[in-house]
Short mmCIF file of N, CA and C and ligand atoms in Angstrom, two decimals:
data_model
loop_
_atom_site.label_atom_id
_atom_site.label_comp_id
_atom_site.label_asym_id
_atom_site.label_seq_id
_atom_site.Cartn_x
_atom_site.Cartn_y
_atom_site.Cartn_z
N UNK U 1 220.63 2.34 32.57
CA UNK U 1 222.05 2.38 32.19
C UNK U 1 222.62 3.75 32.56
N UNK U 2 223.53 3.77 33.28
CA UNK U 2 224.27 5.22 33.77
C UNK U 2 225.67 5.26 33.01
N UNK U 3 225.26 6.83 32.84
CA UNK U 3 226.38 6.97 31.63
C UNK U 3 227.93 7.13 32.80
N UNK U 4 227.86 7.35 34.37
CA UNK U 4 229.17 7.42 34.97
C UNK U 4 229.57 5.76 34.75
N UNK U 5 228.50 4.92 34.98
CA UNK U 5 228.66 3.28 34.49
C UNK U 5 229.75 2.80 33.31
N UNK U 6 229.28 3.59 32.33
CA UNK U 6 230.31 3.40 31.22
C UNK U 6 231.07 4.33 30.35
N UNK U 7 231.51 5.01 31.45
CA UNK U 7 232.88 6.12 31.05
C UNK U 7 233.83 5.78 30.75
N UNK U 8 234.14 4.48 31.33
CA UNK U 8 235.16 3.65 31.13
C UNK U 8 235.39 2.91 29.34
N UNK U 9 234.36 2.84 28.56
CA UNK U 9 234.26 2.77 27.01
C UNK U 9 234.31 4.35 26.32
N UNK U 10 233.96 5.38 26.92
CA UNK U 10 233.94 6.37 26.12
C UNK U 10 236.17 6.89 26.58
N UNK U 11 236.62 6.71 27.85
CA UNK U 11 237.68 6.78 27.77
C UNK U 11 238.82 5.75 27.48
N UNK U 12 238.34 4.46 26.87
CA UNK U 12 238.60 3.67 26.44
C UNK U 12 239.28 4.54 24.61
N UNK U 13 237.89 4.97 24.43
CA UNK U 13 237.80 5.33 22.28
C UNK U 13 238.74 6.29 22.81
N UNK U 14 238.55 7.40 23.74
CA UNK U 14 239.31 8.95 23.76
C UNK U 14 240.81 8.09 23.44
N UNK U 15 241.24 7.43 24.50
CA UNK U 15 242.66 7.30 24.60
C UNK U 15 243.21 6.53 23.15
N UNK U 16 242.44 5.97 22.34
CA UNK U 16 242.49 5.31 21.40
C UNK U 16 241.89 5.50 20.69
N UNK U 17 241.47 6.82 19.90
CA UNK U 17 240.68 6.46 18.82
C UNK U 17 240.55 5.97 17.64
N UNK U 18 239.51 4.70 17.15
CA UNK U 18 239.35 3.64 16.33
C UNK U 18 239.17 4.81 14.85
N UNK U 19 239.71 4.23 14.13
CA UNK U 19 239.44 4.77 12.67
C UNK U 19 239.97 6.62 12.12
N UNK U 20 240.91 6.94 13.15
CA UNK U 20 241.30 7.91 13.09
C UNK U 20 242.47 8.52 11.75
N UNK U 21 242.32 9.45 11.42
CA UNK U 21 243.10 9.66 10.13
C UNK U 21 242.32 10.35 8.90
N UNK U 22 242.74 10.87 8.00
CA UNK U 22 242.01 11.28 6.56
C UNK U 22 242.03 9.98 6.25
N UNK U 23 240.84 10.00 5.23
CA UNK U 23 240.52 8.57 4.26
C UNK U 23 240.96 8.85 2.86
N UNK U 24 242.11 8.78 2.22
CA UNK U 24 242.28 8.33 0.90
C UNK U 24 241.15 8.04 -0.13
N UNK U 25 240.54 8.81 -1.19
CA UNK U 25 239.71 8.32 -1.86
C UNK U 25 238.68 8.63 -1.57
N UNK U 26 238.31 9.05 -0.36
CA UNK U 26 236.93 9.34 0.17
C UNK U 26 235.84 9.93 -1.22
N UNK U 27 234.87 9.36 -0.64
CA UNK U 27 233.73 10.10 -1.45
C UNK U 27 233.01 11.61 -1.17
N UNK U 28 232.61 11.50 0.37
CA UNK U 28 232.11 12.28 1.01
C UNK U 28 232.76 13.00 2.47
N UNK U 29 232.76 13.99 2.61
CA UNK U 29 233.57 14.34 3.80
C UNK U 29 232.98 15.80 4.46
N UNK U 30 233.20 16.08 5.43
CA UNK U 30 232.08 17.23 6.07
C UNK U 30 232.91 17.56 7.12
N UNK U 31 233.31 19.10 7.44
CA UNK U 31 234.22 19.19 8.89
C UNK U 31 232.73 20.01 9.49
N UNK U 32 233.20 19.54 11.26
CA UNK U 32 232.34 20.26 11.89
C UNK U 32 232.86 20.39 13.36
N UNK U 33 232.36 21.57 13.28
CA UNK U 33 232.76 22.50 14.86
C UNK U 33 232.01 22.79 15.93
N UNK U 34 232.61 22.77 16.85
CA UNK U 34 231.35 23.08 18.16
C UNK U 34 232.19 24.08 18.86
N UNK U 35 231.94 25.28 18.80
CA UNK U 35 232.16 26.47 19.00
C UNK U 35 232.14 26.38 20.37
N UNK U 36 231.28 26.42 21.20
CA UNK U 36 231.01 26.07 22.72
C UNK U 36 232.21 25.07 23.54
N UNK U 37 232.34 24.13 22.74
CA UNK U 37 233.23 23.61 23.88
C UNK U 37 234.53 23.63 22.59
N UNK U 38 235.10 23.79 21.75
CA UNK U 38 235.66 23.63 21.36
C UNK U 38 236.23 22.31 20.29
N UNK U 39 235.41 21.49 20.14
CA UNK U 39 235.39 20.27 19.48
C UNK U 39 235.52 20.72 17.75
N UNK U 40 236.82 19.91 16.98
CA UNK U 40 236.20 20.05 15.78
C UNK U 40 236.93 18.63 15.44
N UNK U 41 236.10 18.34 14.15
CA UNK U 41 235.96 17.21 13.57
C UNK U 41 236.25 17.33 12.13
N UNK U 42 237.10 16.39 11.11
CA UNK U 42 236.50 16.26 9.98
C UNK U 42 236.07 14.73 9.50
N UNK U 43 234.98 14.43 9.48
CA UNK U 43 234.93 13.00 8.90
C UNK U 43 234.90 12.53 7.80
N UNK U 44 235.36 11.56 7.27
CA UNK U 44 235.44 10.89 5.79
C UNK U 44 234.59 9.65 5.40
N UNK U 45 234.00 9.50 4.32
CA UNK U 45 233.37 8.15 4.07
C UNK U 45 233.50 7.85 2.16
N UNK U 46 233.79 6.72 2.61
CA UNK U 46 234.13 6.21 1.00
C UNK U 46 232.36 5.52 0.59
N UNK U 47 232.12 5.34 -0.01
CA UNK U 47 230.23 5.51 0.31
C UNK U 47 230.58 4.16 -2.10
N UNK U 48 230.31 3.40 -1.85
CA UNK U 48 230.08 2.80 -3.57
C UNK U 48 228.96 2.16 -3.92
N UNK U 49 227.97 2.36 -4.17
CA UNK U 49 226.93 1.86 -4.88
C UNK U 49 226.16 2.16 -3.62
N UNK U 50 225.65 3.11 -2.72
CA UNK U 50 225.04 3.41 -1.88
C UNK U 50 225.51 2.73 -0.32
N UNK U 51 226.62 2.08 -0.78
CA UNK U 51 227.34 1.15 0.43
C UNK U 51 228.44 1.86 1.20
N UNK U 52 228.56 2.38 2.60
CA UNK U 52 229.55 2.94 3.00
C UNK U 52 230.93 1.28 3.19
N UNK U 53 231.69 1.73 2.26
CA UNK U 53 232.84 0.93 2.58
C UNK U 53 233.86 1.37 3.76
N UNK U 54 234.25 2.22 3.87
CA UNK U 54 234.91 3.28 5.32
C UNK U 54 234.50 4.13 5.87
N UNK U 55 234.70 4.31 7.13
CA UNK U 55 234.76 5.67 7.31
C UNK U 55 235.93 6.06 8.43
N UNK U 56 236.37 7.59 8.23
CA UNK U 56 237.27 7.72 9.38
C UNK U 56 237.19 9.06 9.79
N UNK U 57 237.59 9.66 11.12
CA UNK U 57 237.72 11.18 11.27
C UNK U 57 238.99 11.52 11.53
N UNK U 58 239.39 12.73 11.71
CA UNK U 58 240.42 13.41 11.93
C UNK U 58 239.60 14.58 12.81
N UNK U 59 240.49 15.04 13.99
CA UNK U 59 240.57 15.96 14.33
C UNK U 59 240.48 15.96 15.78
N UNK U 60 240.48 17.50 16.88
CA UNK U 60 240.19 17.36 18.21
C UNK U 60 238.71 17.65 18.84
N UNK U 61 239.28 17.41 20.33
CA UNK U 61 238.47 18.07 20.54
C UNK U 61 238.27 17.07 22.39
N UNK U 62 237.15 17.09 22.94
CA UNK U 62 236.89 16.66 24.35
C UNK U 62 236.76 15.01 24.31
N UNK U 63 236.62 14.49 25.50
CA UNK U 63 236.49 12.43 25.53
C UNK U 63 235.32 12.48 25.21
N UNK U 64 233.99 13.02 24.99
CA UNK U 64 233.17 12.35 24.77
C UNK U 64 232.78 12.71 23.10
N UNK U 65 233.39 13.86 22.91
CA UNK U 65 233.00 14.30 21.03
C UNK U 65 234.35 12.95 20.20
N UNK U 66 235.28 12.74 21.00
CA UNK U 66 235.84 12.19 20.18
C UNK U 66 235.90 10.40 20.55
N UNK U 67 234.93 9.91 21.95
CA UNK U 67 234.56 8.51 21.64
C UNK U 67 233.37 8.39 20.87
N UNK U 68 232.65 9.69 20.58
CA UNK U 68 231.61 9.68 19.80
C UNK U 68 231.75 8.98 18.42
N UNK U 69 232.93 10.02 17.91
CA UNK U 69 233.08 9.65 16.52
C UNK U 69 233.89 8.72 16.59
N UNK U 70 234.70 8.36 16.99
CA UNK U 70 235.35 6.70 17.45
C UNK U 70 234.52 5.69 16.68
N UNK U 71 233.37 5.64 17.90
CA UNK U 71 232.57 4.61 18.03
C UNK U 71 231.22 4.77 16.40
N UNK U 72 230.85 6.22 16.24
CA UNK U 72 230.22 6.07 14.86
C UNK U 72 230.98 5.69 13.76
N UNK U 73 232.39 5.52 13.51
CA UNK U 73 233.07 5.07 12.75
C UNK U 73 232.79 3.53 12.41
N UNK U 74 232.36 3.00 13.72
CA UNK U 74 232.46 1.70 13.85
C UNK U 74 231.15 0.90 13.63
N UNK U 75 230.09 2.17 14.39
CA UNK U 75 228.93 1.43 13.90
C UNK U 75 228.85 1.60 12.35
N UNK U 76 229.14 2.34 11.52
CA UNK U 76 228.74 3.10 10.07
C UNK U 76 229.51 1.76 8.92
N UNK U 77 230.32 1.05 9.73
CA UNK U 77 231.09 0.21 9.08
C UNK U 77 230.16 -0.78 8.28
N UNK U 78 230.27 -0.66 6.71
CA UNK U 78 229.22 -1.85 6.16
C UNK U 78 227.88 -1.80 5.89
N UNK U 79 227.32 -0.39 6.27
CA UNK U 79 226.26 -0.05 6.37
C UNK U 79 225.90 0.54 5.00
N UNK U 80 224.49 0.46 4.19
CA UNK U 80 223.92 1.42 3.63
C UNK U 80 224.01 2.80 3.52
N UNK U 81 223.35 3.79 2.27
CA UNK U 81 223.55 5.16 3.26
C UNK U 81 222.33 5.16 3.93
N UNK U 82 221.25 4.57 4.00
CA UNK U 82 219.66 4.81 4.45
C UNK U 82 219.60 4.37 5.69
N UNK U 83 220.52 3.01 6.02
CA UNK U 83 220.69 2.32 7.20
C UNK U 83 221.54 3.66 8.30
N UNK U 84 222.43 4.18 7.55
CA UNK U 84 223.64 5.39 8.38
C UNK U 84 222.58 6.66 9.11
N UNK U 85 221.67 6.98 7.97
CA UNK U 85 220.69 7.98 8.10
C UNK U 85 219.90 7.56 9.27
N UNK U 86 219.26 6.60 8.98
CA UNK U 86 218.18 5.96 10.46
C UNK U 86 218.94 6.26 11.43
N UNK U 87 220.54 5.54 11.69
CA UNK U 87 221.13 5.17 12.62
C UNK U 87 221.25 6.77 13.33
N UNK U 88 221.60 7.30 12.28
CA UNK U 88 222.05 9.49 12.60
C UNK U 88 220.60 9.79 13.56
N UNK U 89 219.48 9.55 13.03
CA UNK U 89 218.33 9.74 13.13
C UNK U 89 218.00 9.33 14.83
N UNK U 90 218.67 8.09 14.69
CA UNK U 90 218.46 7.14 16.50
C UNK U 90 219.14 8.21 17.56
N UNK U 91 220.29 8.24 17.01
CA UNK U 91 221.15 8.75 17.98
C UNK U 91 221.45 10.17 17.94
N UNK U 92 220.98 10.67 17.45
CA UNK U 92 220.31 12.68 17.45
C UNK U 92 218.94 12.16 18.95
N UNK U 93 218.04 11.67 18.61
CA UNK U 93 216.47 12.04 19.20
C UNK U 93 217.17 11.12 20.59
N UNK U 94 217.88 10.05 20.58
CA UNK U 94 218.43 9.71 21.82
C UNK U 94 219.14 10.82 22.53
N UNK U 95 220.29 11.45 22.32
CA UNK U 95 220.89 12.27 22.69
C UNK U 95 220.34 13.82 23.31
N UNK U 96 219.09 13.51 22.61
CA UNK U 96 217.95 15.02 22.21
C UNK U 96 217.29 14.57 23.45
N UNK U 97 217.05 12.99 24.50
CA UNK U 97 216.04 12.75 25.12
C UNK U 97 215.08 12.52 24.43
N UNK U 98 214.84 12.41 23.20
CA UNK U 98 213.57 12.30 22.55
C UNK U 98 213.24 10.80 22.50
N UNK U 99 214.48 10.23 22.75
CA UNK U 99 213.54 8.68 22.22
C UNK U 99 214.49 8.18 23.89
N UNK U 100 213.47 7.10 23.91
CA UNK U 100 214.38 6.23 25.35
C UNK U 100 214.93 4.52 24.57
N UNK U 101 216.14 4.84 24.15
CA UNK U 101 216.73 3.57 23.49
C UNK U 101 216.94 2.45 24.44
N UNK U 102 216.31 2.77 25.81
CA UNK U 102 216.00 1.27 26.99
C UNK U 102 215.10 0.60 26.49
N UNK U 103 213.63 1.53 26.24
CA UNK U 103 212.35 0.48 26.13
C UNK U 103 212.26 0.94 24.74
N UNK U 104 212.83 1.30 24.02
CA UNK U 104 212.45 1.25 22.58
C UNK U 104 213.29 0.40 21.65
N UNK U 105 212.60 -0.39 20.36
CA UNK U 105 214.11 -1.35 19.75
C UNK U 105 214.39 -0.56 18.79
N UNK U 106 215.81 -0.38 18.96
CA UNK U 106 217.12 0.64 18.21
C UNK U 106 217.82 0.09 17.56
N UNK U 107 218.82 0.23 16.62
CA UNK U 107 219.99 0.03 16.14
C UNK U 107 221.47 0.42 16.66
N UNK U 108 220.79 1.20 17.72
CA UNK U 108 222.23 1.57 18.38
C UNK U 108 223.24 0.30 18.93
N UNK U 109 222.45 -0.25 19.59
CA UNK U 109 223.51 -1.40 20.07
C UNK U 109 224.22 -0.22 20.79
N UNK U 110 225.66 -0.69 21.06
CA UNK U 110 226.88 -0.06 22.12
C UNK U 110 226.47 1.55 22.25
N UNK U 111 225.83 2.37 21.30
CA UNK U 111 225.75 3.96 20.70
C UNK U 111 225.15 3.70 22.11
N UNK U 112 224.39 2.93 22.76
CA UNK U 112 223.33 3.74 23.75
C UNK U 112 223.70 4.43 25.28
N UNK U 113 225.44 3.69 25.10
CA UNK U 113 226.23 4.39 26.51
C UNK U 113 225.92 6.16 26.38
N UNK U 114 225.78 6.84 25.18
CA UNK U 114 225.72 8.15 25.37
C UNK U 114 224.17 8.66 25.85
N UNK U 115 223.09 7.69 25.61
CA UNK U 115 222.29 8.12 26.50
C UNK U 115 221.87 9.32 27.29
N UNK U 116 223.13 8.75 28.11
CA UNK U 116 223.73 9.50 29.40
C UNK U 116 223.32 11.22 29.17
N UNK U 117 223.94 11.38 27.77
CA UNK U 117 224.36 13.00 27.85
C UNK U 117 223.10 13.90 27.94
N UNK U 118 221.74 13.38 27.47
CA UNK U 118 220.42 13.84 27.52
C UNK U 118 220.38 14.82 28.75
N UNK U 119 221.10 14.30 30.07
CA UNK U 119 221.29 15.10 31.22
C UNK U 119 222.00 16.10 31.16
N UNK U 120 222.93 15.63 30.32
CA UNK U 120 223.66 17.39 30.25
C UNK U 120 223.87 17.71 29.06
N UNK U 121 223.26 19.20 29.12
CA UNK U 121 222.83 19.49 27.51
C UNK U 121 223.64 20.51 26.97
N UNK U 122 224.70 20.78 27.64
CA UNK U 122 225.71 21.39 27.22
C UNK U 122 227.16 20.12 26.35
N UNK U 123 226.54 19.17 26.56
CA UNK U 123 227.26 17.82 26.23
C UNK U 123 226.52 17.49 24.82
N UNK U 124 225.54 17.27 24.89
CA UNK U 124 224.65 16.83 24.05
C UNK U 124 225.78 17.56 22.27
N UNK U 125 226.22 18.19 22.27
CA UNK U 125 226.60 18.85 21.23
C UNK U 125 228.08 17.88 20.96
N UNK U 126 228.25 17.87 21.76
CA UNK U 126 229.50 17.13 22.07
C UNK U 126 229.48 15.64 21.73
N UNK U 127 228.38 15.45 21.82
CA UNK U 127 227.94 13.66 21.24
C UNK U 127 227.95 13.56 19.96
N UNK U 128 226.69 14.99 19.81
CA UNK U 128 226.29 14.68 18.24
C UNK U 128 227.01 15.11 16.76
N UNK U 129 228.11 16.22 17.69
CA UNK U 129 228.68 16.60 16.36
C UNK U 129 229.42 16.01 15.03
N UNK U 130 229.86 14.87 15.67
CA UNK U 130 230.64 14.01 14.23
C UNK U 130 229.37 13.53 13.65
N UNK U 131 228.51 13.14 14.47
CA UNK U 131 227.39 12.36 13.19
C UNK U 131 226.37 13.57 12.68
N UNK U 132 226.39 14.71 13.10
CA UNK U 132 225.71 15.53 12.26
C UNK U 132 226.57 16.08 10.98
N UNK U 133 228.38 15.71 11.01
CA UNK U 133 228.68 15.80 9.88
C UNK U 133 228.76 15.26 9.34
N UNK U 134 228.69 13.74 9.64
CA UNK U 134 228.23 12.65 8.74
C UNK U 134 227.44 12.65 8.07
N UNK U 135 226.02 12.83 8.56
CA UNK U 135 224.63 13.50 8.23
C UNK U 135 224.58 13.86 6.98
N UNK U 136 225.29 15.18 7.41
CA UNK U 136 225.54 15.89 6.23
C UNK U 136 226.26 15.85 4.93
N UNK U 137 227.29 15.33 5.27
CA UNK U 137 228.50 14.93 4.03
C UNK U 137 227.43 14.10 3.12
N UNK U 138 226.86 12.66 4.26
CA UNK U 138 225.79 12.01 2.99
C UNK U 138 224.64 12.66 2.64
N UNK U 139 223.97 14.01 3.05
CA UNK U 139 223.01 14.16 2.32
C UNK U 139 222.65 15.31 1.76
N UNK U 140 224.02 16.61 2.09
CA UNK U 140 223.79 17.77 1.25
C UNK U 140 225.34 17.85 0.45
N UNK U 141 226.22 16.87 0.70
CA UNK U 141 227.19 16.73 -0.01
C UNK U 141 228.34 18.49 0.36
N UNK U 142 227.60 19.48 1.45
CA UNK U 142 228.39 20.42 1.92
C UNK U 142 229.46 20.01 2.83
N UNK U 143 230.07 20.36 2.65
CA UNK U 143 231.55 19.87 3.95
C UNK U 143 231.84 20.98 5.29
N UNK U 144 231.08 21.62 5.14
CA UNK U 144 230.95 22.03 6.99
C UNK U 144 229.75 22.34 7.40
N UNK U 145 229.86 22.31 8.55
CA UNK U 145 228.84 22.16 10.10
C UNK U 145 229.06 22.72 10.84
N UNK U 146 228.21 23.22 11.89
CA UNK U 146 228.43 23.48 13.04
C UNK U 146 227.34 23.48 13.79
N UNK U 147 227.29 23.27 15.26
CA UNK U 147 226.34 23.08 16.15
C UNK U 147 225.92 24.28 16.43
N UNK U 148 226.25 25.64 16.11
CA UNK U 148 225.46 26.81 16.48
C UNK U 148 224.75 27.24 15.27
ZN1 LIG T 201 233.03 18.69 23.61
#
């Protein structure tokens, strides 16, 4: 799968991004920055009985930090927090090159267009930053991040 293959979904989310906005009510929320290229994020999740009911982000930044969080908005939808964690977990060690989500079975589904960025690792930050504040919001309950 070549990530020039499906640029066309990551500038699909840029020009549109799905779930964009503060969340009302939120439970958990985490801003995070990527100093390097300039990306910042804040994401929100309404999280009830260990069940994420929403989630949404706010903020700027480059097409691929922000089809990132687009698209984790979308997978996170309905999910557990343990299921969100794995999923954080997939798509960190994917992004990291650590895992090959071709021959391995994932949960990513659609997540695996970023793949791609493993090649460029000045990107790689750029993928992962909304879901490392996701990460975080669900599991140290601190509200900022940053990739340096
Ligand atoms: Zn970026």
């Amino acid at each position: 799968m070549s990530f020039d293959l499906y640029q066309q979904v990551i500038l699909d989310h840029n020009r549109k991004p799905r779930n964009c906005g503060a969340l009302e009510g939120h439970t958990h929320t985490c801003h995070g920055h990527n100093p390097l290229c300039g990306d910042d994020y804040t994401v929100y999740l309404k999280v009830t009985n260990e069940q994420i009911e929403q989630v949404t982000f706010e903020g700027n930044g480059c097409a691929i930090s922000k089809a990132s969080a687009s698209m984790m908005t979308q997978s996170l939808q309905g999910k557990n927090i343990d299921q969100a964690q794995a999923l954080f977990e997939e798509f960190h060690q994917m992004v990291l090159g650590n895992l090959d989500a071709e021959s391995t079975e994932t949960q990513l589904g659609k997540l695996k267009i970023f793949q791609g960025v493993r090649a460029f690792p000045s990107r790689v930050k750029c993928a992962s930053l909304s879901w490392h504040a996701m990460h975080t919001a669900l599991t140290q309950k601190e509200d900022e991040v940053s990739t340096e």
